[in-house]
Amino acid sequence: MGEPIGVAVVGLNVGKAHLWAYQQLPERFRVVAVCDIDEGRAGRAAERNPGSVALTELAQICARDDIEVVNLCTPPGLHLDHIAQVLEAGKHVVCEKPLVGSLAAVDEVERLEASSGRRVMPIFQYRWGRGLQRVKHLVEAGVAGSLNTSSVEVAWRRRAEYYSVPWRGTWAGELGGVLTSHAIHAIDMLTYVVGPAERVFARTTTRVNPIETEDCAAASLQMADGSLATLVATLGSPEEITRHRFNFTHLSAESGTAAYESSGEPWTVTPDSPEALAAIEDAMEHFAPGHEGYVGQFDRFADSLRSGDDPPVTVADARAALEMLTALYVSSREGVEVMLPLPPDHPAYRGWTPT
Ligand SMILES: NC(=O)c1ccc[n+]([C@@H]2O[C@H](COP(=O)([O-])OP(=O)(O)OC[C@H]3O[C@@H](n4cnc5c(N)ncnc54)[C@H](O)[C@@H]3O)[C@@H](O)[C@H]2O)c1
């Protein structure tokens, strides 16, 4: 398997969850450094990760030659600069969502990645839930049939306290609201199974908290495969749930509703006939689920670094989600249906934010 890969985690709020995930894979990764401009946070994280050093500047991370992967968990508005700095230093990047704030920026990341010879892996950790992986496996095995409709619900709760962190709720800092920051995972799960959308119509509004960005959204999508999908997302639901449902000709598949674990089991897969059931059972004999969540993504990333294959989530995957966001915001703002893909001369190519 080779020596563990030296990794540094930068930004230590959600970054703590990344550190926990690396600790679950000691044969694959070694946390060499933790970094936060908040010295106290960095120090506490280093104590919980024996063998790591606490640093306060990304430049110090970039200067070290015992770090192969820099894992960015900094606020979204900083991602593009930080990715460029890390690639320039000759290291691989793992970066939290949203990767960057426009199609122009994600295309820039793609160019920087290609010229650096290093890899950029955006985070979409919900992909690796065992329930979603089971459905993906059945689709890829060809036993699901064609898709008729899908529905996606993201009903979470964010209160005033959440917005005490200054960048949240602002277009400049968070780059968007419930669509960009929260439903982006559910959107990725939809397109991971179904593929891209072809045309979208969306409405967004701000009703839950007094913030700049949207906290409620509803959208109607026609996917490129001809199927239809709905998406509804809010940060104002007292009961928090996430739910996906896919209605194929040979089976329907519905997730559980655990808000932050809905991609994991239990999912309910209902065959349309005894023949469909037999095909599902055959296909499941070849199902080999891996780790879930961040652990699952990092484990697959280690495989890809060693083999030279693409990372389990690519910049193109992040681009697909950002293109969907761009289309949804344009549709909502202009009250029109928007066709995808969006060309580079589209007015929103350089960003979906209103400023
Ligand atoms: N995948 C998920 O489920 C998930 C969940 C939460 C947050 N996120 C994403 O993770 C990122 C961070 O979110 P958060 O909630 O942890 O933010 P946060 O603001 O709570 O924490 C960010 C940390 O980064 C530090 N920081 C800021 N600038 C820095 C710099 N230049 N160098 C080093 N450290 C710096 C801050 O001091 C802070 O400790 C965002 O992109 C967010 O959307 C993803």
mmCIF file of C-alpha atoms and ligand atoms in Angstrom:
data_model
loop_
_atom_site.group_PDB
_atom_site.id
_atom_site.type_symbol
_atom_site.label_atom_id
_atom_site.label_comp_id
_atom_site.label_asym_id
_atom_site.label_seq_id
_atom_site.Cartn_x
_atom_site.Cartn_y
_atom_site.Cartn_z
ATOM 1 C CA MET A 1 0.000 0.000 0.000
ATOM 2 C CA GLY A 2 2.988 2.354 0.404
ATOM 3 C CA GLU A 3 3.747 5.012 2.987
ATOM 4 C CA PRO A 4 0.830 7.080 4.367
ATOM 5 C CA ILE A 5 0.245 10.278 2.412
ATOM 6 C CA GLY A 6 1.194 13.477 4.287
ATOM 7 C CA VAL A 7 -1.832 15.741 4.599
ATOM 8 C CA ALA A 8 -2.573 19.171 6.099
ATOM 9 C CA VAL A 9 -6.057 20.414 6.994
ATOM 10 C CA VAL A 10 -6.607 24.166 6.714
ATOM 11 C CA GLY A 11 -9.653 25.781 8.395
ATOM 12 C CA LEU A 12 -10.655 23.969 11.539
ATOM 13 C CA ASN A 13 -14.387 24.106 12.000
ATOM 14 C CA VAL A 14 -15.782 21.534 9.570
ATOM 15 C CA GLY A 15 -12.098 20.714 9.148
ATOM 16 C CA LYS A 16 -12.368 18.812 12.445
ATOM 17 C CA ALA A 17 -14.658 16.299 10.712
ATOM 18 C CA HIS A 18 -12.029 15.916 7.971
ATOM 19 C CA LEU A 19 -9.354 15.286 10.608
ATOM 20 C CA TRP A 20 -11.516 12.623 12.234
ATOM 21 C CA ALA A 21 -11.931 10.951 8.834
ATOM 22 C CA TYR A 22 -8.168 10.919 8.172
ATOM 23 C CA GLN A 23 -7.664 9.362 11.613
ATOM 24 C CA GLN A 24 -9.871 6.446 10.480
ATOM 25 C CA LEU A 25 -7.403 5.732 7.651
ATOM 26 C CA PRO A 26 -4.002 5.640 9.397
ATOM 27 C CA GLU A 27 -2.455 3.344 6.827
ATOM 28 C CA ARG A 28 -3.376 5.726 4.031
ATOM 29 C CA PHE A 29 -2.921 9.236 5.492
ATOM 30 C CA ARG A 30 -0.774 10.922 8.104
ATOM 31 C CA VAL A 31 -1.886 14.358 9.318
ATOM 32 C CA VAL A 32 1.320 16.355 9.303
ATOM 33 C CA ALA A 33 -0.095 19.832 10.012
ATOM 34 C CA VAL A 34 -3.275 21.635 10.972
ATOM 35 C CA CYS A 35 -3.754 25.292 10.129
ATOM 36 C CA ASP A 36 -6.128 28.074 11.138
ATOM 37 C CA ILE A 37 -5.690 31.826 11.440
ATOM 38 C CA ASP A 38 -7.236 31.264 14.881
ATOM 39 C CA GLU A 39 -4.160 30.086 16.790
ATOM 40 C CA GLY A 40 -6.233 28.553 19.605
ATOM 41 C CA ARG A 41 -8.201 26.415 17.160
ATOM 42 C CA ALA A 42 -5.010 25.251 15.470
ATOM 43 C CA GLY A 43 -3.415 24.375 18.807
ATOM 44 C CA ARG A 44 -6.429 22.397 20.026
ATOM 45 C CA ALA A 45 -6.636 20.482 16.738
ATOM 46 C CA ALA A 46 -2.927 19.607 16.924
ATOM 47 C CA GLU A 47 -3.434 18.217 20.437
ATOM 48 C CA ARG A 48 -6.192 15.958 19.148
ATOM 49 C CA ASN A 49 -3.977 14.828 16.233
ATOM 50 C CA PRO A 50 -0.733 13.616 17.742
ATOM 51 C CA GLY A 51 2.233 14.042 15.438
ATOM 52 C CA SER A 52 0.813 17.137 13.730
ATOM 53 C CA VAL A 53 2.119 20.685 13.994
ATOM 54 C CA ALA A 54 -0.158 23.736 14.487
ATOM 55 C CA LEU A 55 0.328 26.534 11.941
ATOM 56 C CA THR A 56 -1.548 29.773 11.266
ATOM 57 C CA GLU A 57 -0.762 30.549 7.602
ATOM 58 C CA LEU A 58 -1.387 28.638 4.406
ATOM 59 C CA ALA A 59 2.044 29.814 3.154
ATOM 60 C CA GLN A 60 3.690 27.837 5.971
ATOM 61 C CA ILE A 61 1.841 24.709 4.816
ATOM 62 C CA CYS A 62 2.853 25.309 1.202
ATOM 63 C CA ALA A 63 6.517 25.638 2.172
ATOM 64 C CA ARG A 64 6.747 22.168 3.771
ATOM 65 C CA ASP A 65 7.992 19.236 1.739
ATOM 66 C CA ASP A 66 6.390 16.542 3.949
ATOM 67 C CA ILE A 67 2.861 17.499 2.806
ATOM 68 C CA GLU A 68 1.459 15.943 -0.378
ATOM 69 C CA VAL A 69 -2.223 16.909 0.057
ATOM 70 C CA VAL A 70 -3.651 20.189 1.370
ATOM 71 C CA ASN A 71 -7.244 19.906 2.493
ATOM 72 C CA LEU A 72 -9.026 23.284 2.380
ATOM 73 C CA CYS A 73 -11.950 23.920 4.749
ATOM 74 C CA THR A 74 -11.768 27.690 4.582
ATOM 75 C CA PRO A 75 -14.751 29.978 3.813
ATOM 76 C CA PRO A 76 -15.997 29.678 0.200
ATOM 77 C CA GLY A 77 -14.908 33.158 -0.887
ATOM 78 C CA LEU A 78 -11.259 32.156 -0.249
ATOM 79 C CA HIS A 79 -11.254 28.826 -2.115
ATOM 80 C CA LEU A 80 -10.034 30.025 -5.533
ATOM 81 C CA ASP A 81 -6.996 31.896 -4.156
ATOM 82 C CA HIS A 82 -6.162 29.065 -1.785
ATOM 83 C CA ILE A 83 -6.436 26.385 -4.495
ATOM 84 C CA ALA A 84 -4.134 28.426 -6.772
ATOM 85 C CA GLN A 85 -1.589 28.864 -3.958
ATOM 86 C CA VAL A 86 -1.534 25.148 -3.107
ATOM 87 C CA LEU A 87 -1.216 23.978 -6.729
ATOM 88 C CA GLU A 88 1.568 26.511 -7.274
ATOM 89 C CA ALA A 89 3.382 24.859 -4.347
ATOM 90 C CA GLY A 90 3.125 21.505 -6.162
ATOM 91 C CA LYS A 91 0.616 19.833 -3.835
ATOM 92 C CA HIS A 92 -2.718 18.117 -4.400
ATOM 93 C CA VAL A 93 -5.870 19.915 -3.201
ATOM 94 C CA VAL A 94 -8.951 18.648 -1.423
ATOM 95 C CA CYS A 95 -11.489 21.478 -1.166
ATOM 96 C CA GLU A 96 -14.859 21.841 0.514
ATOM 97 C CA LYS A 97 -17.977 22.837 -1.381
ATOM 98 C CA PRO A 98 -18.836 25.130 -3.034
ATOM 99 C CA LEU A 99 -15.535 24.749 -4.866
ATOM 100 C CA VAL A 100 -15.627 28.299 -6.265
ATOM 101 C CA GLY A 101 -18.190 30.958 -7.127
ATOM 102 C CA SER A 102 -18.595 30.882 -10.904
ATOM 103 C CA LEU A 103 -18.191 28.849 -14.063
ATOM 104 C CA ALA A 104 -15.300 31.124 -15.049
ATOM 105 C CA ALA A 105 -13.579 30.340 -11.742
ATOM 106 C CA VAL A 106 -14.125 26.590 -12.024
ATOM 107 C CA ASP A 107 -12.720 26.666 -15.557
ATOM 108 C CA GLU A 108 -9.702 28.515 -14.134
ATOM 109 C CA VAL A 109 -9.304 25.757 -11.512
ATOM 110 C CA GLU A 110 -9.428 23.175 -14.308
ATOM 111 C CA ARG A 111 -6.641 25.026 -16.175
ATOM 112 C CA LEU A 112 -4.516 25.389 -13.038
ATOM 113 C CA GLU A 113 -4.987 21.705 -12.218
ATOM 114 C CA ALA A 114 -3.981 20.630 -15.734
ATOM 115 C CA SER A 115 -0.837 22.788 -15.797
ATOM 116 C CA SER A 116 0.228 21.833 -12.254
ATOM 117 C CA GLY A 117 0.277 18.087 -12.806
ATOM 118 C CA ARG A 118 -1.451 17.807 -9.417
ATOM 119 C CA ARG A 119 -5.087 16.899 -8.667
ATOM 120 C CA VAL A 120 -7.962 18.898 -7.214
ATOM 121 C CA MET A 121 -10.668 16.894 -5.458
ATOM 122 C CA PRO A 122 -13.839 18.790 -4.531
ATOM 123 C CA ILE A 123 -15.771 17.413 -1.561
ATOM 124 C CA PHE A 124 -19.114 15.676 -2.133
ATOM 125 C CA GLN A 125 -19.032 13.289 0.816
ATOM 126 C CA TYR A 126 -22.724 12.368 0.660
ATOM 127 C CA ARG A 127 -22.112 10.447 -2.562
ATOM 128 C CA TRP A 128 -20.572 7.578 -0.631
ATOM 129 C CA GLY A 129 -23.614 6.631 1.459
ATOM 130 C CA ARG A 130 -24.341 2.931 1.046
ATOM 131 C CA GLY A 131 -27.984 3.425 0.022
ATOM 132 C CA LEU A 132 -27.117 5.840 -2.763
ATOM 133 C CA GLN A 133 -24.221 3.602 -3.825
ATOM 134 C CA ARG A 134 -26.669 0.676 -4.021
ATOM 135 C CA VAL A 135 -28.976 2.630 -6.339
ATOM 136 C CA LYS A 136 -26.036 3.841 -8.447
ATOM 137 C CA HIS A 137 -24.863 0.223 -8.730
ATOM 138 C CA LEU A 138 -28.301 -0.945 -9.904
ATOM 139 C CA VAL A 139 -28.470 1.864 -12.473
ATOM 140 C CA GLU A 140 -24.982 1.062 -13.781
ATOM 141 C CA ALA A 141 -25.831 -2.653 -13.891
ATOM 142 C CA GLY A 142 -28.703 -1.739 -16.248
ATOM 143 C CA VAL A 143 -31.474 -3.221 -14.102
ATOM 144 C CA ALA A 144 -33.301 0.005 -13.144
ATOM 145 C CA GLY A 145 -34.658 0.728 -16.617
ATOM 146 C CA SER A 146 -35.378 4.248 -17.775
ATOM 147 C CA LEU A 147 -36.126 7.024 -15.343
ATOM 148 C CA ASN A 148 -39.530 8.699 -15.275
ATOM 149 C CA THR A 149 -39.316 11.193 -12.414
ATOM 150 C CA SER A 150 -37.150 12.102 -9.402
ATOM 151 C CA SER A 151 -37.835 14.261 -6.389
ATOM 152 C CA VAL A 152 -35.406 15.908 -3.996
ATOM 153 C CA GLU A 153 -36.310 17.486 -0.662
ATOM 154 C CA VAL A 154 -33.888 19.354 1.596
ATOM 155 C CA ALA A 155 -35.698 20.663 4.682
ATOM 156 C CA TRP A 156 -33.116 21.841 7.201
ATOM 157 C CA ARG A 157 -33.129 24.428 10.005
ATOM 158 C CA ARG A 158 -30.699 27.305 10.402
ATOM 159 C CA ARG A 159 -31.274 29.868 13.160
ATOM 160 C CA ALA A 160 -29.819 33.325 13.857
ATOM 161 C CA GLU A 161 -26.844 31.826 15.710
ATOM 162 C CA TYR A 162 -25.673 30.086 12.516
ATOM 163 C CA TYR A 163 -25.385 33.486 10.860
ATOM 164 C CA SER A 164 -23.165 34.905 13.625
ATOM 165 C CA VAL A 165 -20.208 33.756 11.481
ATOM 166 C CA PRO A 166 -19.834 36.906 9.329
ATOM 167 C CA TRP A 167 -19.374 35.286 5.894
ATOM 168 C CA ARG A 168 -22.579 33.230 6.132
ATOM 169 C CA GLY A 169 -25.737 34.606 4.605
ATOM 170 C CA THR A 170 -23.781 36.978 2.329
ATOM 171 C CA TRP A 171 -23.307 36.699 -1.420
ATOM 172 C CA ALA A 172 -19.632 37.682 -1.181
ATOM 173 C CA GLY A 173 -18.750 35.290 1.640
ATOM 174 C CA GLU A 174 -21.043 32.286 1.176
ATOM 175 C CA LEU A 175 -21.628 32.768 -2.580
ATOM 176 C CA GLY A 176 -25.286 31.783 -2.161
ATOM 177 C CA GLY A 177 -27.840 30.493 0.324
ATOM 178 C CA VAL A 178 -29.675 27.211 0.687
ATOM 179 C CA LEU A 179 -28.986 26.153 -2.913
ATOM 180 C CA THR A 180 -25.248 26.861 -2.864
ATOM 181 C CA SER A 181 -24.420 25.916 0.687
ATOM 182 C CA HIS A 182 -26.856 23.176 1.676
ATOM 183 C CA ALA A 183 -28.839 21.709 -1.235
ATOM 184 C CA ILE A 184 -25.665 21.469 -3.350
ATOM 185 C CA HIS A 185 -25.099 17.977 -1.917
ATOM 186 C CA ALA A 186 -28.617 16.844 -2.804
ATOM 187 C CA ILE A 187 -28.240 18.360 -6.283
ATOM 188 C CA ASP A 188 -24.991 16.448 -6.740
ATOM 189 C CA MET A 189 -26.698 13.230 -5.576
ATOM 190 C CA LEU A 190 -29.429 13.788 -8.187
ATOM 191 C CA THR A 191 -27.024 14.382 -11.071
ATOM 192 C CA TYR A 192 -24.704 11.593 -9.852
ATOM 193 C CA VAL A 193 -27.558 9.132 -10.478
ATOM 194 C CA VAL A 194 -29.443 10.827 -13.323
ATOM 195 C CA GLY A 195 -26.866 12.912 -15.213
ATOM 196 C CA PRO A 196 -27.164 16.597 -16.127
ATOM 197 C CA ALA A 197 -30.273 18.742 -16.446
ATOM 198 C CA GLU A 198 -31.250 20.179 -19.806
ATOM 199 C CA ARG A 199 -33.657 22.948 -18.746
ATOM 200 C CA VAL A 200 -34.646 24.372 -15.380
ATOM 201 C CA PHE A 201 -37.138 26.763 -13.889
ATOM 202 C CA ALA A 202 -36.611 27.936 -10.316
ATOM 203 C CA ARG A 203 -38.033 30.266 -7.722
ATOM 204 C CA THR A 204 -36.051 31.394 -4.687
ATOM 205 C CA THR A 205 -36.923 33.600 -1.749
ATOM 206 C CA THR A 206 -35.654 34.657 1.689
ATOM 207 C CA ARG A 207 -38.217 33.977 4.395
ATOM 208 C CA VAL A 208 -36.511 32.273 7.328
ATOM 209 C CA ASN A 209 -33.679 34.580 8.461
ATOM 210 C CA PRO A 210 -32.872 38.241 7.654
ATOM 211 C CA ILE A 211 -29.989 37.402 5.281
ATOM 212 C CA GLU A 212 -28.882 38.567 1.828
ATOM 213 C CA THR A 213 -29.023 35.135 0.203
ATOM 214 C CA GLU A 214 -31.992 32.820 -0.430
ATOM 215 C CA ASP A 215 -33.146 30.381 2.243
ATOM 216 C CA CYS A 216 -36.044 28.762 0.343
ATOM 217 C CA ALA A 217 -36.054 27.413 -3.222
ATOM 218 C CA ALA A 218 -38.233 25.320 -5.496
ATOM 219 C CA ALA A 219 -37.334 24.121 -8.972
ATOM 220 C CA SER A 220 -38.708 22.108 -11.853
ATOM 221 C CA LEU A 221 -36.090 20.328 -13.961
ATOM 222 C CA GLN A 222 -36.058 18.468 -17.233
ATOM 223 C CA MET A 223 -33.058 16.186 -17.217
ATOM 224 C CA ALA A 224 -30.965 15.414 -20.317
ATOM 225 C CA ASP A 225 -32.325 11.818 -20.302
ATOM 226 C CA GLY A 226 -35.855 13.249 -20.735
ATOM 227 C CA SER A 227 -36.993 12.513 -17.171
ATOM 228 C CA LEU A 228 -38.486 15.190 -14.941
ATOM 229 C CA ALA A 229 -37.377 16.209 -11.444
ATOM 230 C CA THR A 230 -38.455 18.512 -8.670
ATOM 231 C CA LEU A 231 -36.262 20.105 -6.044
ATOM 232 C CA VAL A 232 -37.479 21.901 -2.951
ATOM 233 C CA ALA A 233 -35.114 23.264 -0.311
ATOM 234 C CA THR A 234 -35.538 25.337 2.843
ATOM 235 C CA LEU A 235 -33.600 26.285 5.963
ATOM 236 C CA GLY A 236 -36.850 26.811 7.862
ATOM 237 C CA SER A 237 -38.086 23.299 8.631
ATOM 238 C CA PRO A 238 -38.605 22.456 12.339
ATOM 239 C CA GLU A 239 -38.211 18.768 11.484
ATOM 240 C CA GLU A 240 -34.999 18.350 9.492
ATOM 241 C CA ILE A 241 -35.125 15.866 6.638
ATOM 242 C CA THR A 242 -33.446 15.105 3.337
ATOM 243 C CA ARG A 243 -35.168 12.777 0.899
ATOM 244 C CA HIS A 244 -34.513 11.514 -2.635
ATOM 245 C CA ARG A 245 -36.890 9.430 -4.687
ATOM 246 C CA PHE A 246 -36.205 7.951 -8.136
ATOM 247 C CA ASN A 247 -39.038 6.364 -10.139
ATOM 248 C CA PHE A 248 -37.546 4.070 -12.797
ATOM 249 C CA THR A 249 -39.516 1.697 -15.034
ATOM 250 C CA HIS A 250 -38.210 -1.451 -13.301
ATOM 251 C CA LEU A 251 -37.815 -0.152 -9.755
ATOM 252 C CA SER A 252 -38.467 2.784 -7.501
ATOM 253 C CA ALA A 253 -35.858 3.856 -4.947
ATOM 254 C CA GLU A 254 -36.467 6.093 -1.963
ATOM 255 C CA SER A 255 -33.990 7.245 0.649
ATOM 256 C CA GLY A 256 -34.566 7.458 4.364
ATOM 257 C CA THR A 257 -35.044 10.946 5.751
ATOM 258 C CA ALA A 258 -32.113 11.401 8.195
ATOM 259 C CA ALA A 259 -31.211 14.982 7.313
ATOM 260 C CA TYR A 260 -27.430 14.531 7.192
ATOM 261 C CA GLU A 261 -27.240 10.809 6.506
ATOM 262 C CA SER A 262 -29.940 10.224 3.918
ATOM 263 C CA SER A 263 -27.494 8.787 1.397
ATOM 264 C CA GLY A 264 -26.772 5.942 3.807
ATOM 265 C CA GLU A 265 -29.107 3.022 4.399
ATOM 266 C CA PRO A 266 -31.997 2.498 4.767
ATOM 267 C CA TRP A 267 -33.175 3.035 1.189
ATOM 268 C CA THR A 268 -36.320 1.298 -0.038
ATOM 269 C CA VAL A 269 -35.941 -0.318 -3.467
ATOM 270 C CA THR A 270 -39.196 -1.700 -4.850
ATOM 271 C CA PRO A 271 -39.053 -3.903 -7.982
ATOM 272 C CA ASP A 272 -41.814 -3.606 -10.569
ATOM 273 C CA SER A 273 -42.052 -7.368 -11.232
ATOM 274 C CA PRO A 274 -40.609 -10.750 -10.173
ATOM 275 C CA GLU A 275 -38.208 -10.472 -13.135
ATOM 276 C CA ALA A 276 -37.012 -7.076 -11.910
ATOM 277 C CA LEU A 277 -36.511 -8.531 -8.434
ATOM 278 C CA ALA A 278 -34.402 -11.368 -9.855
ATOM 279 C CA ALA A 279 -32.294 -8.903 -11.865
ATOM 280 C CA ILE A 280 -31.745 -6.762 -8.753
ATOM 281 C CA GLU A 281 -30.717 -9.797 -6.709
ATOM 282 C CA ASP A 282 -28.257 -10.869 -9.408
ATOM 283 C CA ALA A 283 -26.763 -7.380 -9.614
ATOM 284 C CA MET A 284 -26.419 -7.115 -5.837
ATOM 285 C CA GLU A 285 -24.112 -10.123 -5.818
ATOM 286 C CA HIS A 286 -21.513 -7.824 -7.365
ATOM 287 C CA PHE A 287 -22.085 -4.887 -5.004
ATOM 288 C CA ALA A 288 -19.016 -4.081 -2.926
ATOM 289 C CA PRO A 289 -19.753 -1.022 -0.811
ATOM 290 C CA GLY A 290 -16.796 0.924 0.573
ATOM 291 C CA HIS A 291 -16.497 3.402 3.426
ATOM 292 C CA GLU A 292 -19.113 6.168 3.674
ATOM 293 C CA GLY A 293 -18.906 9.953 4.060
ATOM 294 C CA TYR A 294 -15.577 11.772 4.255
ATOM 295 C CA VAL A 295 -13.796 8.496 5.108
ATOM 296 C CA GLY A 296 -15.224 6.966 1.931
ATOM 297 C CA GLN A 297 -14.142 9.892 -0.222
ATOM 298 C CA PHE A 298 -10.622 10.076 1.244
ATOM 299 C CA ASP A 299 -10.131 6.305 0.968
ATOM 300 C CA ARG A 300 -11.076 6.397 -2.719
ATOM 301 C CA PHE A 301 -8.862 9.490 -3.178
ATOM 302 C CA ALA A 302 -5.852 7.593 -1.800
ATOM 303 C CA ASP A 303 -6.556 4.823 -4.329
ATOM 304 C CA SER A 304 -6.667 7.353 -7.168
ATOM 305 C CA LEU A 305 -3.423 9.075 -6.112
ATOM 306 C CA ARG A 306 -1.635 5.753 -6.063
ATOM 307 C CA SER A 307 -3.115 4.503 -9.365
ATOM 308 C CA GLY A 308 -3.026 7.821 -11.250
ATOM 309 C CA ASP A 309 -6.751 7.549 -12.032
ATOM 310 C CA ASP A 310 -9.145 10.485 -11.686
ATOM 311 C CA PRO A 311 -10.124 11.335 -8.104
ATOM 312 C CA PRO A 312 -13.533 10.000 -6.976
ATOM 313 C CA VAL A 313 -14.941 13.537 -7.341
ATOM 314 C CA THR A 314 -13.442 15.682 -10.090
ATOM 315 C CA VAL A 315 -13.436 19.381 -10.905
ATOM 316 C CA ALA A 316 -15.857 18.479 -13.718
ATOM 317 C CA ASP A 317 -18.276 17.109 -11.101
ATOM 318 C CA ALA A 318 -18.059 20.352 -9.126
ATOM 319 C CA ARG A 319 -18.542 22.253 -12.394
ATOM 320 C CA ALA A 320 -21.760 20.341 -13.091
ATOM 321 C CA ALA A 321 -23.156 21.374 -9.703
ATOM 322 C CA LEU A 322 -22.047 24.990 -10.176
ATOM 323 C CA GLU A 323 -23.604 25.089 -13.640
ATOM 324 C CA MET A 324 -26.894 23.879 -12.162
ATOM 325 C CA LEU A 325 -26.684 26.568 -9.460
ATOM 326 C CA THR A 326 -25.989 29.240 -12.061
ATOM 327 C CA ALA A 327 -29.008 28.170 -14.102
ATOM 328 C CA LEU A 328 -31.268 28.037 -11.034
ATOM 329 C CA TYR A 329 -30.277 31.538 -9.903
ATOM 330 C CA VAL A 330 -30.635 33.006 -13.396
ATOM 331 C CA SER A 331 -34.049 31.411 -13.762
ATOM 332 C CA SER A 332 -35.238 32.661 -10.392
ATOM 333 C CA ARG A 333 -33.925 36.183 -10.921
ATOM 334 C CA GLU A 334 -35.252 36.589 -14.447
ATOM 335 C CA GLY A 335 -38.412 34.493 -14.128
ATOM 336 C CA VAL A 336 -37.470 32.439 -17.192
ATOM 337 C CA GLU A 337 -36.664 28.848 -18.072
ATOM 338 C CA VAL A 338 -32.905 28.356 -18.535
ATOM 339 C CA MET A 339 -31.299 25.847 -20.928
ATOM 340 C CA LEU A 340 -28.096 24.008 -20.054
ATOM 341 C CA PRO A 341 -25.200 23.859 -20.790
ATOM 342 C CA LEU A 342 -24.442 27.561 -20.324
ATOM 343 C CA PRO A 343 -21.930 28.900 -22.877
ATOM 344 C CA PRO A 344 -18.884 30.992 -21.844
ATOM 345 C CA ASP A 345 -20.530 34.108 -23.308
ATOM 346 C CA HIS A 346 -23.562 33.706 -21.024
ATOM 347 C CA PRO A 347 -23.975 36.820 -18.804
ATOM 348 C CA ALA A 348 -23.819 34.621 -15.662
ATOM 349 C CA TYR A 349 -20.658 32.728 -16.722
ATOM 350 C CA ARG A 350 -18.597 35.029 -14.506
ATOM 351 C CA GLY A 351 -20.880 34.518 -11.505
ATOM 352 C CA TRP A 352 -24.439 34.023 -10.348
ATOM 353 C CA THR A 353 -24.335 36.473 -7.451
ATOM 354 C CA PRO A 354 -26.298 39.696 -7.900
ATOM 355 C CA THR A 355 -23.320 41.919 -6.986
HETATM 356 N N1 LIG B 1 -19.434 19.223 3.148
HETATM 357 C C1 LIG B 1 -20.153 19.639 4.165
HETATM 358 O O1 LIG B 1 -21.059 18.945 4.634
HETATM 359 C C2 LIG B 1 -19.836 20.977 4.794
HETATM 360 C C3 LIG B 1 -20.340 21.287 6.065
HETATM 361 C C4 LIG B 1 -20.005 22.525 6.607
HETATM 362 C C5 LIG B 1 -19.213 23.422 5.899
HETATM 363 N N2 LIG B 1 -18.768 23.065 4.663
HETATM 364 C C6 LIG B 1 -17.925 23.988 3.885
HETATM 365 O O2 LIG B 1 -16.642 24.068 4.519
HETATM 366 C C7 LIG B 1 -16.106 25.388 4.398
HETATM 367 C C8 LIG B 1 -15.855 25.951 5.784
HETATM 368 O O3 LIG B 1 -17.089 26.022 6.488
HETATM 369 P P1 LIG B 1 -17.149 26.192 8.073
HETATM 370 O O4 LIG B 1 -18.575 26.110 8.441
HETATM 371 O O5 LIG B 1 -16.185 25.258 8.701
HETATM 372 O O6 LIG B 1 -16.629 27.705 8.203
HETATM 373 P P2 LIG B 1 -16.189 28.492 9.520
HETATM 374 O O7 LIG B 1 -16.128 29.933 9.161
HETATM 375 O O8 LIG B 1 -17.011 28.068 10.687
HETATM 376 O O9 LIG B 1 -14.703 27.950 9.758
HETATM 377 C C9 LIG B 1 -13.684 28.286 8.832
HETATM 378 C C10 LIG B 1 -12.351 28.253 9.578
HETATM 379 O O10 LIG B 1 -11.361 28.697 8.657
HETATM 380 C C11 LIG B 1 -10.494 29.587 9.316
HETATM 381 N N3 LIG B 1 -9.881 30.460 8.324
HETATM 382 C C12 LIG B 1 -10.433 31.531 7.698
HETATM 383 N N4 LIG B 1 -9.555 32.059 6.832
HETATM 384 C C13 LIG B 1 -8.427 31.302 6.914
HETATM 385 C C14 LIG B 1 -7.158 31.363 6.266
HETATM 386 N N5 LIG B 1 -6.880 32.303 5.350
HETATM 387 N N6 LIG B 1 -6.224 30.442 6.594
HETATM 388 C C15 LIG B 1 -6.483 29.497 7.521
HETATM 389 N N7 LIG B 1 -7.671 29.394 8.174
HETATM 390 C C16 LIG B 1 -8.627 30.306 7.866
HETATM 391 C C17 LIG B 1 -11.375 30.323 10.307
HETATM 392 O O11 LIG B 1 -10.634 30.891 11.390
HETATM 393 C C18 LIG B 1 -12.307 29.199 10.777
HETATM 394 O O12 LIG B 1 -11.770 28.512 11.893
HETATM 395 C C19 LIG B 1 -17.134 26.168 3.582
HETATM 396 O O13 LIG B 1 -16.784 26.116 2.216
HETATM 397 C C20 LIG B 1 -18.421 25.421 3.833
HETATM 398 O O14 LIG B 1 -19.384 25.573 2.795
HETATM 399 C C21 LIG B 1 -19.067 21.870 4.116
#
